[in-house]
PDB file of C-alpha atoms in Angstrom:
ATOM      1  CA  MET D  24    -211.427 122.273 126.515  1.00  0.00           C
ATOM      2  CA  ARG D  25    -214.601 121.014 124.873  1.00  0.00           C
ATOM      3  CA  ILE D  26    -218.069 121.447 126.318  1.00  0.00           C
ATOM      4  CA  HIS D  27    -219.631 118.240 127.489  1.00  0.00           C
ATOM      5  CA  ILE D  28    -221.178 116.795 130.561  1.00  0.00           C
ATOM      6  CA  ARG D  29    -219.305 113.842 132.035  1.00  0.00           C
ATOM      7  CA  PRO D  30    -220.151 110.844 129.849  1.00  0.00           C
ATOM      8  CA  GLU D  31    -221.883 108.158 131.837  1.00  0.00           C
ATOM      9  CA  GLY D  32    -220.486 104.670 131.989  1.00  0.00           C
ATOM     10  CA  CYS D  33    -217.009 104.955 133.446  1.00  0.00           C
ATOM     11  CA  ASP D  34    -216.068 102.762 136.367  1.00  0.00           C
ATOM     12  CA  ALA D  35    -216.109 105.752 138.714  1.00  0.00           C
ATOM     13  CA  ASP D  36    -219.649 106.715 137.698  1.00  0.00           C
ATOM     14  CA  ARG D  37    -220.904 103.167 138.129  1.00  0.00           C
ATOM     15  CA  ALA D  38    -219.402 102.958 141.599  1.00  0.00           C
ATOM     16  CA  LEU D  39    -220.971 106.264 142.579  1.00  0.00           C
ATOM     17  CA  GLY D  40    -224.307 105.222 141.149  1.00  0.00           C
ATOM     18  CA  ARG D  41    -224.361 102.163 143.390  1.00  0.00           C
ATOM     19  CA  ALA D  42    -223.380 104.233 146.408  1.00  0.00           C
ATOM     20  CA  ASN D  43    -225.953 106.955 145.815  1.00  0.00           C
ATOM     21  CA  ALA D  44    -228.717 104.437 145.223  1.00  0.00           C
ATOM     22  CA  ALA D  45    -228.045 102.916 148.622  1.00  0.00           C
ATOM     23  CA  THR D  46    -228.051 106.099 150.703  1.00  0.00           C
ATOM     24  CA  ASP D  47    -229.935 109.336 151.040  1.00  0.00           C
ATOM     25  CA  VAL D  48    -228.274 112.200 149.194  1.00  0.00           C
ATOM     26  CA  ASP D  49    -226.441 114.508 151.562  1.00  0.00           C
ATOM     27  CA  LEU D  50    -226.370 118.134 150.448  1.00  0.00           C
ATOM     28  CA  ALA D  51    -222.962 118.453 152.096  1.00  0.00           C
ATOM     29  CA  SER D  52    -221.456 115.363 150.461  1.00  0.00           C
ATOM     30  CA  LEU D  53    -218.312 115.479 148.354  1.00  0.00           C
ATOM     31  CA  ASN D  54    -218.146 112.406 146.139  1.00  0.00           C
ATOM     32  CA  VAL D  55    -216.335 113.791 143.092  1.00  0.00           C
ATOM     33  CA  ILE D  56    -213.978 116.736 142.891  1.00  0.00           C
ATOM     34  CA  TRP D  57    -213.206 118.275 139.513  1.00  0.00           C
ATOM     35  CA  ILE D  58    -209.931 120.160 139.296  1.00  0.00           C
ATOM     36  CA  GLU D  59    -208.819 122.380 136.432  1.00  0.00           C
ATOM     37  CA  PRO D  60    -205.070 122.834 136.949  1.00  0.00           C
ATOM     38  CA  THR D  61    -204.801 125.005 133.854  1.00  0.00           C
ATOM     39  CA  ALA D  62    -207.079 127.105 131.676  1.00  0.00           C
ATOM     40  CA  LYS D  63    -204.580 126.899 128.825  1.00  0.00           C
ATOM     41  CA  CYS D  64    -205.547 124.902 125.759  1.00  0.00           C
ATOM     42  CA  ASN D  65    -203.908 124.371 122.381  1.00  0.00           C
ATOM     43  CA  LEU D  66    -207.369 124.230 120.787  1.00  0.00           C
ATOM     44  CA  GLU D  67    -210.093 126.887 120.838  1.00  0.00           C
ATOM     45  CA  CYS D  68    -213.272 124.872 120.426  1.00  0.00           C
ATOM     46  CA  VAL D  69    -216.264 126.983 119.449  1.00  0.00           C
ATOM     47  CA  HIS D  70    -218.367 125.563 122.294  1.00  0.00           C
ATOM     48  CA  CYS D  71    -215.747 125.391 125.081  1.00  0.00           C
ATOM     49  CA  TYR D  72    -217.446 125.793 128.475  1.00  0.00           C
ATOM     50  CA  SER D  73    -214.363 127.437 130.015  1.00  0.00           C
ATOM     51  CA  SER D  74    -213.333 129.572 127.018  1.00  0.00           C
ATOM     52  CA  ALA D  75    -209.869 128.030 127.303  1.00  0.00           C
ATOM     53  CA  THR D  76    -207.008 129.625 125.398  1.00  0.00           C
ATOM     54  CA  MET D  77    -203.214 129.525 125.331  1.00  0.00           C
ATOM     55  CA  GLN D  78    -203.219 133.078 126.721  1.00  0.00           C
ATOM     56  CA  ALA D  79    -204.713 131.951 130.043  1.00  0.00           C
ATOM     57  CA  GLU D  80    -202.661 132.136 133.234  1.00  0.00           C
ATOM     58  CA  ASP D  81    -202.354 129.464 135.925  1.00  0.00           C
ATOM     59  CA  HIS D  82    -202.715 130.497 139.559  1.00  0.00           C
ATOM     60  CA  LEU D  83    -202.271 127.315 141.616  1.00  0.00           C
ATOM     61  CA  THR D  84    -199.108 125.282 142.088  1.00  0.00           C
ATOM     62  CA  VAL D  85    -198.815 121.521 142.411  1.00  0.00           C
ATOM     63  CA  ASP D  86    -198.641 121.972 146.183  1.00  0.00           C
ATOM     64  CA  ASP D  87    -201.873 123.978 146.080  1.00  0.00           C
ATOM     65  CA  TRP D  88    -203.641 121.217 144.166  1.00  0.00           C
ATOM     66  CA  VAL D  89    -202.317 118.533 146.482  1.00  0.00           C
ATOM     67  CA  GLY D  90    -203.676 120.573 149.373  1.00  0.00           C
ATOM     68  CA  VAL D  91    -207.098 120.768 147.719  1.00  0.00           C
ATOM     69  CA  LEU D  92    -207.118 117.025 147.072  1.00  0.00           C
ATOM     70  CA  SER D  93    -206.072 116.325 150.656  1.00  0.00           C
ATOM     71  CA  GLN D  94    -208.905 118.459 152.019  1.00  0.00           C
ATOM     72  CA  ALA D  95    -211.420 116.743 149.743  1.00  0.00           C
ATOM     73  CA  SER D  96    -210.117 113.326 150.758  1.00  0.00           C
ATOM     74  CA  GLU D  97    -210.589 114.196 154.427  1.00  0.00           C
ATOM     75  CA  MET D  98    -214.249 114.868 153.566  1.00  0.00           C
ATOM     76  CA  GLY D  99    -214.613 111.397 152.064  1.00  0.00           C
ATOM     77  CA  CYS D 100    -213.963 112.134 148.393  1.00  0.00           C
ATOM     78  CA  ARG D 101    -212.353 109.277 146.464  1.00  0.00           C
ATOM     79  CA  VAL D 102    -212.871 110.385 142.834  1.00  0.00           C
ATOM     80  CA  VAL D 103    -210.992 113.193 141.087  1.00  0.00           C
ATOM     81  CA  GLN D 104    -211.701 114.328 137.534  1.00  0.00           C
ATOM     82  CA  ILE D 105    -208.964 116.446 135.985  1.00  0.00           C
ATOM     83  CA  ALA D 106    -210.130 118.840 133.288  1.00  0.00           C
ATOM     84  CA  GLY D 107    -209.196 122.282 132.023  1.00  0.00           C
ATOM     85  CA  GLY D 108    -208.110 123.756 129.679  1.00  0.00           C
ATOM     86  CA  GLU D 109    -205.916 120.964 128.416  1.00  0.00           C
ATOM     87  CA  PRO D 110    -204.425 119.302 131.531  1.00  0.00           C
ATOM     88  CA  THR D 111    -201.338 118.030 129.702  1.00  0.00           C
ATOM     89  CA  LEU D 112    -200.217 121.670 129.433  1.00  0.00           C
ATOM     90  CA  PHE D 113    -199.864 121.753 133.231  1.00  0.00           C
ATOM     91  CA  ASP D 114    -196.267 120.883 134.091  1.00  0.00           C
ATOM     92  CA  GLY D 115    -197.224 119.251 137.369  1.00  0.00           C
ATOM     93  CA  LEU D 116    -199.888 116.932 135.991  1.00  0.00           C
ATOM     94  CA  VAL D 117    -198.121 113.618 136.610  1.00  0.00           C
ATOM     95  CA  THR D 118    -197.020 114.690 140.085  1.00  0.00           C
ATOM     96  CA  THR D 119    -200.601 115.691 140.893  1.00  0.00           C
ATOM     97  CA  VAL D 120    -201.838 112.294 139.703  1.00  0.00           C
ATOM     98  CA  GLU D 121    -199.160 110.518 141.732  1.00  0.00           C
ATOM     99  CA  LYS D 122    -200.084 112.456 144.876  1.00  0.00           C
ATOM    100  CA  ALA D 123    -203.788 111.769 144.317  1.00  0.00           C
ATOM    101  CA  ARG D 124    -203.055 108.037 144.402  1.00  0.00           C
ATOM    102  CA  GLU D 125    -200.925 108.438 147.516  1.00  0.00           C
ATOM    103  CA  ILE D 126    -203.724 110.362 149.227  1.00  0.00           C
ATOM    104  CA  GLY D 127    -206.120 107.514 148.508  1.00  0.00           C
ATOM    105  CA  TYR D 128    -208.176 108.442 145.452  1.00  0.00           C
ATOM    106  CA  ARG D 129    -209.649 105.294 143.942  1.00  0.00           C
ATOM    107  CA  TYR D 130    -210.593 106.774 140.576  1.00  0.00           C
ATOM    108  CA  ILE D 131    -208.656 109.371 138.601  1.00  0.00           C
ATOM    109  CA  VAL D 132    -210.222 110.568 135.349  1.00  0.00           C
ATOM    110  CA  LEU D 133    -208.341 112.788 132.892  1.00  0.00           C
ATOM    111  CA  PHE D 134    -210.143 114.878 130.271  1.00  0.00           C
ATOM    112  CA  THR D 135    -207.815 115.567 127.354  1.00  0.00           C
ATOM    113  CA  ASN D 136    -208.101 116.496 123.697  1.00  0.00           C
ATOM    114  CA  ALA D 137    -205.534 113.711 123.080  1.00  0.00           C
ATOM    115  CA  THR D 138    -203.473 115.858 120.712  1.00  0.00           C
ATOM    116  CA  ARG D 139    -200.374 116.132 122.926  1.00  0.00           C
ATOM    117  CA  LEU D 140    -200.057 112.703 124.531  1.00  0.00           C
ATOM    118  CA  THR D 141    -196.596 111.179 124.191  1.00  0.00           C
ATOM    119  CA  ASP D 142    -195.618 107.560 124.777  1.00  0.00           C
ATOM    120  CA  GLY D 143    -194.043 108.719 128.025  1.00  0.00           C
ATOM    121  CA  ASP D 144    -197.265 110.420 129.116  1.00  0.00           C
ATOM    122  CA  LEU D 145    -199.292 107.297 128.415  1.00  0.00           C
ATOM    123  CA  GLU D 146    -196.811 105.086 130.241  1.00  0.00           C
ATOM    124  CA  GLU D 147    -197.049 107.260 133.356  1.00  0.00           C
ATOM    125  CA  LEU D 148    -200.844 107.537 133.189  1.00  0.00           C
ATOM    126  CA  ALA D 149    -201.119 103.776 132.777  1.00  0.00           C
ATOM    127  CA  ALA D 150    -198.904 103.267 135.830  1.00  0.00           C
ATOM    128  CA  TYR D 151    -201.462 105.159 137.921  1.00  0.00           C
ATOM    129  CA  ASN D 152    -204.461 103.505 136.242  1.00  0.00           C
ATOM    130  CA  VAL D 153    -205.890 106.803 135.004  1.00  0.00           C
ATOM    131  CA  GLU D 154    -209.126 106.715 132.992  1.00  0.00           C
ATOM    132  CA  LEU D 155    -209.112 108.977 129.917  1.00  0.00           C
ATOM    133  CA  VAL D 156    -211.917 110.938 128.296  1.00  0.00           C
ATOM    134  CA  THR D 157    -211.543 112.755 124.995  1.00  0.00           C
ATOM    135  CA  SER D 158    -213.814 114.480 122.487  1.00  0.00           C
ATOM    136  CA  PHE D 159    -214.441 113.834 118.823  1.00  0.00           C
ATOM    137  CA  TYR D 160    -216.714 115.851 116.564  1.00  0.00           C
ATOM    138  CA  SER D 161    -216.752 114.439 113.038  1.00  0.00           C
ATOM    139  CA  ALA D 162    -215.159 111.835 110.807  1.00  0.00           C
ATOM    140  CA  GLU D 163    -214.682 114.687 108.327  1.00  0.00           C
ATOM    141  CA  LYS D 164    -211.389 116.292 109.299  1.00  0.00           C
ATOM    142  CA  ASP D 165    -212.336 119.735 107.975  1.00  0.00           C
ATOM    143  CA  VAL D 166    -215.467 119.760 110.137  1.00  0.00           C
ATOM    144  CA  HIS D 167    -213.606 118.562 113.233  1.00  0.00           C
ATOM    145  CA  ASP D 168    -210.870 121.154 112.695  1.00  0.00           C
ATOM    146  CA  ALA D 169    -213.432 123.925 112.159  1.00  0.00           C
ATOM    147  CA  ILE D 170    -214.991 123.112 115.539  1.00  0.00           C
ATOM    148  CA  THR D 171    -211.631 123.044 117.340  1.00  0.00           C
ATOM    149  CA  GLN D 172    -210.427 126.065 115.340  1.00  0.00           C
ATOM    150  CA  GLN D 173    -207.075 124.330 114.952  1.00  0.00           C
ATOM    151  CA  ARG D 174    -205.968 122.853 111.641  1.00  0.00           C
ATOM    152  CA  GLY D 175    -204.512 119.389 112.044  1.00  0.00           C
ATOM    153  CA  SER D 176    -206.335 118.644 115.296  1.00  0.00           C
ATOM    154  CA  PHE D 177    -208.305 115.816 113.669  1.00  0.00           C
ATOM    155  CA  GLU D 178    -205.174 113.858 112.785  1.00  0.00           C
ATOM    156  CA  ARG D 179    -203.593 114.460 116.185  1.00  0.00           C
ATOM    157  CA  THR D 180    -206.710 113.432 118.096  1.00  0.00           C
ATOM    158  CA  VAL D 181    -207.126 110.278 116.006  1.00  0.00           C
ATOM    159  CA  SER D 182    -203.466 109.442 116.574  1.00  0.00           C
ATOM    160  CA  GLY D 183    -203.952 110.023 120.298  1.00  0.00           C
ATOM    161  CA  ILE D 184    -206.979 107.733 120.413  1.00  0.00           C
ATOM    162  CA  ARG D 185    -205.038 104.988 118.643  1.00  0.00           C
ATOM    163  CA  SER D 186    -202.141 105.352 121.072  1.00  0.00           C
ATOM    164  CA  ILE D 187    -204.429 105.264 124.118  1.00  0.00           C
ATOM    165  CA  LEU D 188    -206.145 102.105 122.916  1.00  0.00           C
ATOM    166  CA  ALA D 189    -202.833 100.480 121.999  1.00  0.00           C
ATOM    167  CA  ARG D 190    -201.677 101.021 125.578  1.00  0.00           C
ATOM    168  CA  GLY D 191    -204.818  99.385 126.901  1.00  0.00           C
ATOM    169  CA  LEU D 192    -205.930 102.433 128.894  1.00  0.00           C
ATOM    170  CA  SER D 193    -209.587 103.013 129.702  1.00  0.00           C
ATOM    171  CA  LEU D 194    -211.008 105.475 127.153  1.00  0.00           C
ATOM    172  CA  GLU D 195    -214.339 107.186 126.680  1.00  0.00           C
ATOM    173  CA  VAL D 196    -215.145 109.491 123.785  1.00  0.00           C
ATOM    174  CA  SER D 197    -217.612 112.337 124.128  1.00  0.00           C
ATOM    175  CA  MET D 198    -219.377 113.791 121.109  1.00  0.00           C
ATOM    176  CA  VAL D 199    -221.253 117.090 121.112  1.00  0.00           C
ATOM    177  CA  ARG D 200    -224.120 117.540 118.690  1.00  0.00           C
ATOM    178  CA  MET D 201    -224.126 121.024 117.156  1.00  0.00           C
ATOM    179  CA  PRO D 202    -225.006 122.755 113.870  1.00  0.00           C
ATOM    180  CA  GLN D 203    -221.447 122.338 112.589  1.00  0.00           C
ATOM    181  CA  ASN D 204    -221.647 118.521 112.675  1.00  0.00           C
ATOM    182  CA  ASP D 205    -225.356 118.116 112.037  1.00  0.00           C
ATOM    183  CA  GLY D 206    -226.052 114.781 110.361  1.00  0.00           C
ATOM    184  CA  GLN D 207    -222.528 113.470 110.981  1.00  0.00           C
ATOM    185  CA  ILE D 208    -222.844 111.867 114.412  1.00  0.00           C
ATOM    186  CA  GLU D 209    -223.598 108.323 113.240  1.00  0.00           C
ATOM    187  CA  GLY D 210    -220.751 108.452 110.756  1.00  0.00           C
ATOM    188  CA  ALA D 211    -218.409 109.638 113.489  1.00  0.00           C
ATOM    189  CA  ILE D 212    -219.535 106.803 115.756  1.00  0.00           C
ATOM    190  CA  ASP D 213    -218.816 104.286 112.996  1.00  0.00           C
ATOM    191  CA  PHE D 214    -215.390 105.852 112.522  1.00  0.00           C
ATOM    192  CA  LEU D 215    -214.621 105.537 116.241  1.00  0.00           C
ATOM    193  CA  LEU D 216    -215.780 101.926 116.268  1.00  0.00           C
ATOM    194  CA  GLY D 217    -213.351 101.303 113.435  1.00  0.00           C
ATOM    195  CA  LEU D 218    -210.553 102.675 115.608  1.00  0.00           C
ATOM    196  CA  GLY D 219    -211.458 100.200 118.324  1.00  0.00           C
ATOM    197  CA  VAL D 220    -213.503 102.384 120.693  1.00  0.00           C
ATOM    198  CA  ARG D 221    -216.284 100.350 122.312  1.00  0.00           C
ATOM    199  CA  ARG D 222    -219.822 101.547 121.552  1.00  0.00           C
ATOM    200  CA  GLU D 223    -220.770 101.748 125.214  1.00  0.00           C
ATOM    201  CA  ARG D 224    -217.829 104.112 125.761  1.00  0.00           C
ATOM    202  CA  ILE D 225    -219.125 106.687 123.267  1.00  0.00           C
ATOM    203  CA  ALA D 226    -221.423 109.394 124.647  1.00  0.00           C
ATOM    204  CA  VAL D 227    -223.386 111.944 122.618  1.00  0.00           C
ATOM    205  CA  GLY D 228    -224.812 115.127 124.128  1.00  0.00           C
ATOM    206  CA  PRO D 229    -225.995 118.620 123.211  1.00  0.00           C
ATOM    207  CA  VAL D 230    -224.111 121.891 123.400  1.00  0.00           C
ATOM    208  CA  ARG D 231    -224.556 123.578 126.785  1.00  0.00           C
ATOM    209  CA  GLN D 232    -224.837 127.326 127.263  1.00  0.00           C
ATOM    210  CA  ALA D 233    -221.554 128.187 128.921  1.00  0.00           C
ATOM    211  CA  GLY D 234    -218.278 129.776 127.888  1.00  0.00           C
ATOM    212  CA  ARG D 235    -218.017 130.290 124.133  1.00  0.00           C
ATOM    213  CA  ALA D 236    -221.377 128.603 123.658  1.00  0.00           C
ATOM    214  CA  GLY D 237    -223.205 131.174 125.782  1.00  0.00           C
ATOM    215  CA  VAL D 238    -222.638 133.270 128.892  1.00  0.00           C
ATOM    216  CA  GLY D 239    -224.748 133.070 132.023  1.00  0.00           C
ATOM    217  CA  HIS D 240    -227.794 131.029 132.878  1.00  0.00           C
ATOM    218  CA  PRO D 241    -230.308 131.064 129.986  1.00  0.00           C
ATOM    219  CA  ASP D 242    -233.276 131.448 132.357  1.00  0.00           C
ATOM    220  CA  GLY D 243    -231.704 133.995 134.661  1.00  0.00           C
ATOM    221  CA  ASP D 244    -232.123 131.846 137.797  1.00  0.00           C
ATOM    222  CA  PRO D 245    -228.642 131.202 139.215  1.00  0.00           C
ATOM    223  CA  TYR D 246    -229.749 128.233 141.314  1.00  0.00           C
ATOM    224  CA  GLU D 247    -231.257 126.097 138.575  1.00  0.00           C
ATOM    225  CA  PRO D 248    -228.851 123.437 137.206  1.00  0.00           C
ATOM    226  CA  PRO D 249    -227.964 124.399 133.619  1.00  0.00           C
ATOM    227  CA  CYS D 250    -228.513 120.955 132.115  1.00  0.00           C
ATOM    228  CA  GLY D 251    -231.374 119.894 134.390  1.00  0.00           C
ATOM    229  CA  HIS D 252    -229.353 117.178 136.117  1.00  0.00           C
ATOM    230  CA  CYS D 253    -226.385 117.197 138.466  1.00  0.00           C
ATOM    231  CA  PRO D 254    -224.949 114.012 139.969  1.00  0.00           C
ATOM    232  CA  PRO D 255    -224.840 114.244 143.772  1.00  0.00           C
ATOM    233  CA  GLY D 256    -221.701 115.393 145.500  1.00  0.00           C
ATOM    234  CA  HIS D 257    -219.787 117.052 142.656  1.00  0.00           C
ATOM    235  CA  LEU D 258    -217.648 120.173 143.138  1.00  0.00           C
ATOM    236  CA  VAL D 259    -215.398 122.066 140.699  1.00  0.00           C
ATOM    237  CA  VAL D 260    -212.182 123.964 141.451  1.00  0.00           C
ATOM    238  CA  SER D 261    -211.026 126.101 138.527  1.00  0.00           C
ATOM    239  CA  SER D 262    -207.518 127.176 137.575  1.00  0.00           C
ATOM    240  CA  ASP D 263    -207.767 130.439 139.544  1.00  0.00           C
ATOM    241  CA  GLY D 264    -209.030 128.668 142.664  1.00  0.00           C
ATOM    242  CA  SER D 265    -212.685 129.602 142.198  1.00  0.00           C
ATOM    243  CA  VAL D 266    -215.137 126.910 143.244  1.00  0.00           C
ATOM    244  CA  TYR D 267    -218.365 126.151 141.357  1.00  0.00           C
ATOM    245  CA  PRO D 268    -221.259 123.730 141.925  1.00  0.00           C
ATOM    246  CA  CYS D 269    -220.718 122.187 138.474  1.00  0.00           C
ATOM    247  CA  ILE D 270    -218.539 122.670 135.417  1.00  0.00           C
ATOM    248  CA  LEU D 271    -221.215 124.715 133.625  1.00  0.00           C
ATOM    249  CA  ALA D 272    -222.412 127.031 136.417  1.00  0.00           C
ATOM    250  CA  ARG D 273    -219.623 129.577 135.989  1.00  0.00           C
ATOM    251  CA  TRP D 274    -221.962 132.384 137.003  1.00  0.00           C
ATOM    252  CA  LEU D 275    -222.147 131.026 140.563  1.00  0.00           C
ATOM    253  CA  PRO D 276    -218.750 131.024 142.308  1.00  0.00           C
ATOM    254  CA  VAL D 277    -219.225 129.778 145.855  1.00  0.00           C
ATOM    255  CA  GLY D 278    -215.708 130.327 147.194  1.00  0.00           C
ATOM    256  CA  ASN D 279    -212.004 130.200 146.403  1.00  0.00           C
ATOM    257  CA  VAL D 280    -209.529 127.615 147.669  1.00  0.00           C
ATOM    258  CA  LEU D 281    -206.754 130.215 147.810  1.00  0.00           C
ATOM    259  CA  THR D 282    -208.560 132.000 150.641  1.00  0.00           C
ATOM    260  CA  GLU D 283    -210.925 129.393 152.142  1.00  0.00           C
ATOM    261  CA  GLU D 284    -210.900 125.776 153.225  1.00  0.00           C
ATOM    262  CA  LEU D 285    -213.129 123.360 151.298  1.00  0.00           C
ATOM    263  CA  GLN D 286    -215.087 122.566 154.454  1.00  0.00           C
ATOM    264  CA  GLN D 287    -216.016 126.237 154.754  1.00  0.00           C
ATOM    265  CA  ILE D 288    -216.918 126.507 151.071  1.00  0.00           C
ATOM    266  CA  MET D 289    -219.186 123.463 151.295  1.00  0.00           C
ATOM    267  CA  ALA D 290    -221.314 125.337 153.840  1.00  0.00           C
ATOM    268  CA  ASN D 291    -221.910 128.284 151.489  1.00  0.00           C
ATOM    269  CA  PRO D 292    -225.719 128.843 151.355  1.00  0.00           C
ATOM    270  CA  GLU D 293    -225.587 129.429 147.586  1.00  0.00           C
ATOM    271  CA  LEU D 294    -223.959 126.040 147.030  1.00  0.00           C
ATOM    272  CA  VAL D 295    -226.479 124.354 149.325  1.00  0.00           C
ATOM    273  CA  GLU D 296    -229.413 125.956 147.465  1.00  0.00           C
ATOM    274  CA  PHE D 297    -228.029 124.996 144.053  1.00  0.00           C
ATOM    275  CA  ARG D 298    -227.565 121.404 145.223  1.00  0.00           C
ATOM    276  CA  ARG D 299    -231.020 121.269 146.782  1.00  0.00           C
ATOM    277  CA  ARG D 300    -232.644 122.154 143.464  1.00  0.00           C
ATOM    278  CA  ALA D 301    -230.287 120.039 141.365  1.00  0.00           C
ATOM    279  CA  TYR D 302    -230.722 116.897 143.443  1.00  0.00           C
ATOM    280  CA  ARG D 303    -234.484 117.363 143.617  1.00  0.00           C
ATOM    281  CA  ARG D 304    -234.621 117.353 139.802  1.00  0.00           C
ATOM    282  CA  SER D 305    -232.254 114.399 139.580  1.00  0.00           C
TER     283      SER D 305
END
């Protein structure tokens, strides 16, 4: 999957913003849980934070993920963001989404490269009111394909965006500014507007040092947030069950859901220290 911080502006983010503005931030809060049901991806983007590849192995079953979501819900979490890897490569994706709704999640956000979405997929995602986020790198197909390292990905992503919009699903598009697409961001935005993407649903951000874009914390301090800002109450569960404070801090595993309960992991001193610094800077 591509490297980007969650674009601001989705309904879930706005709801959380209102909630966090009204209350003191609790270092033990769990507002948003990110799950990565698979580390497999049909693209190999040069800046991917998780270094996703088709050779990756999955370790958790649908039942495992439902258990994680149930635990998070019991702690008050009502937002789940499904990333990866490419989540549509996980056979149990729709079942996981269905169970998340049954458990009581108000917002379900799916990060996808949009290259594999079928009409059937979109129909099922629409039925559960799933918000979609995808990435786009350049209106020049050769540049886009060079970044994804997959020829033909430009056409498939554009087709996916058109299909999502035609279905009336909520869509945000994230763009990452990097040397490969230097000077092409405005042109790409114009291209997306021409497809029907709303300007306020297009986010542009820098490459972050994680995965293929860089390993480890650039400053050597494991407790400093890598991008300087972390929204309160986020937690990430990766495809092997490892838990991280944020999607970029892969050098700081704070537990594993295959061997520990979320409640226990949330009390990990390393997680608490990371959050203390992150929320102070936020």
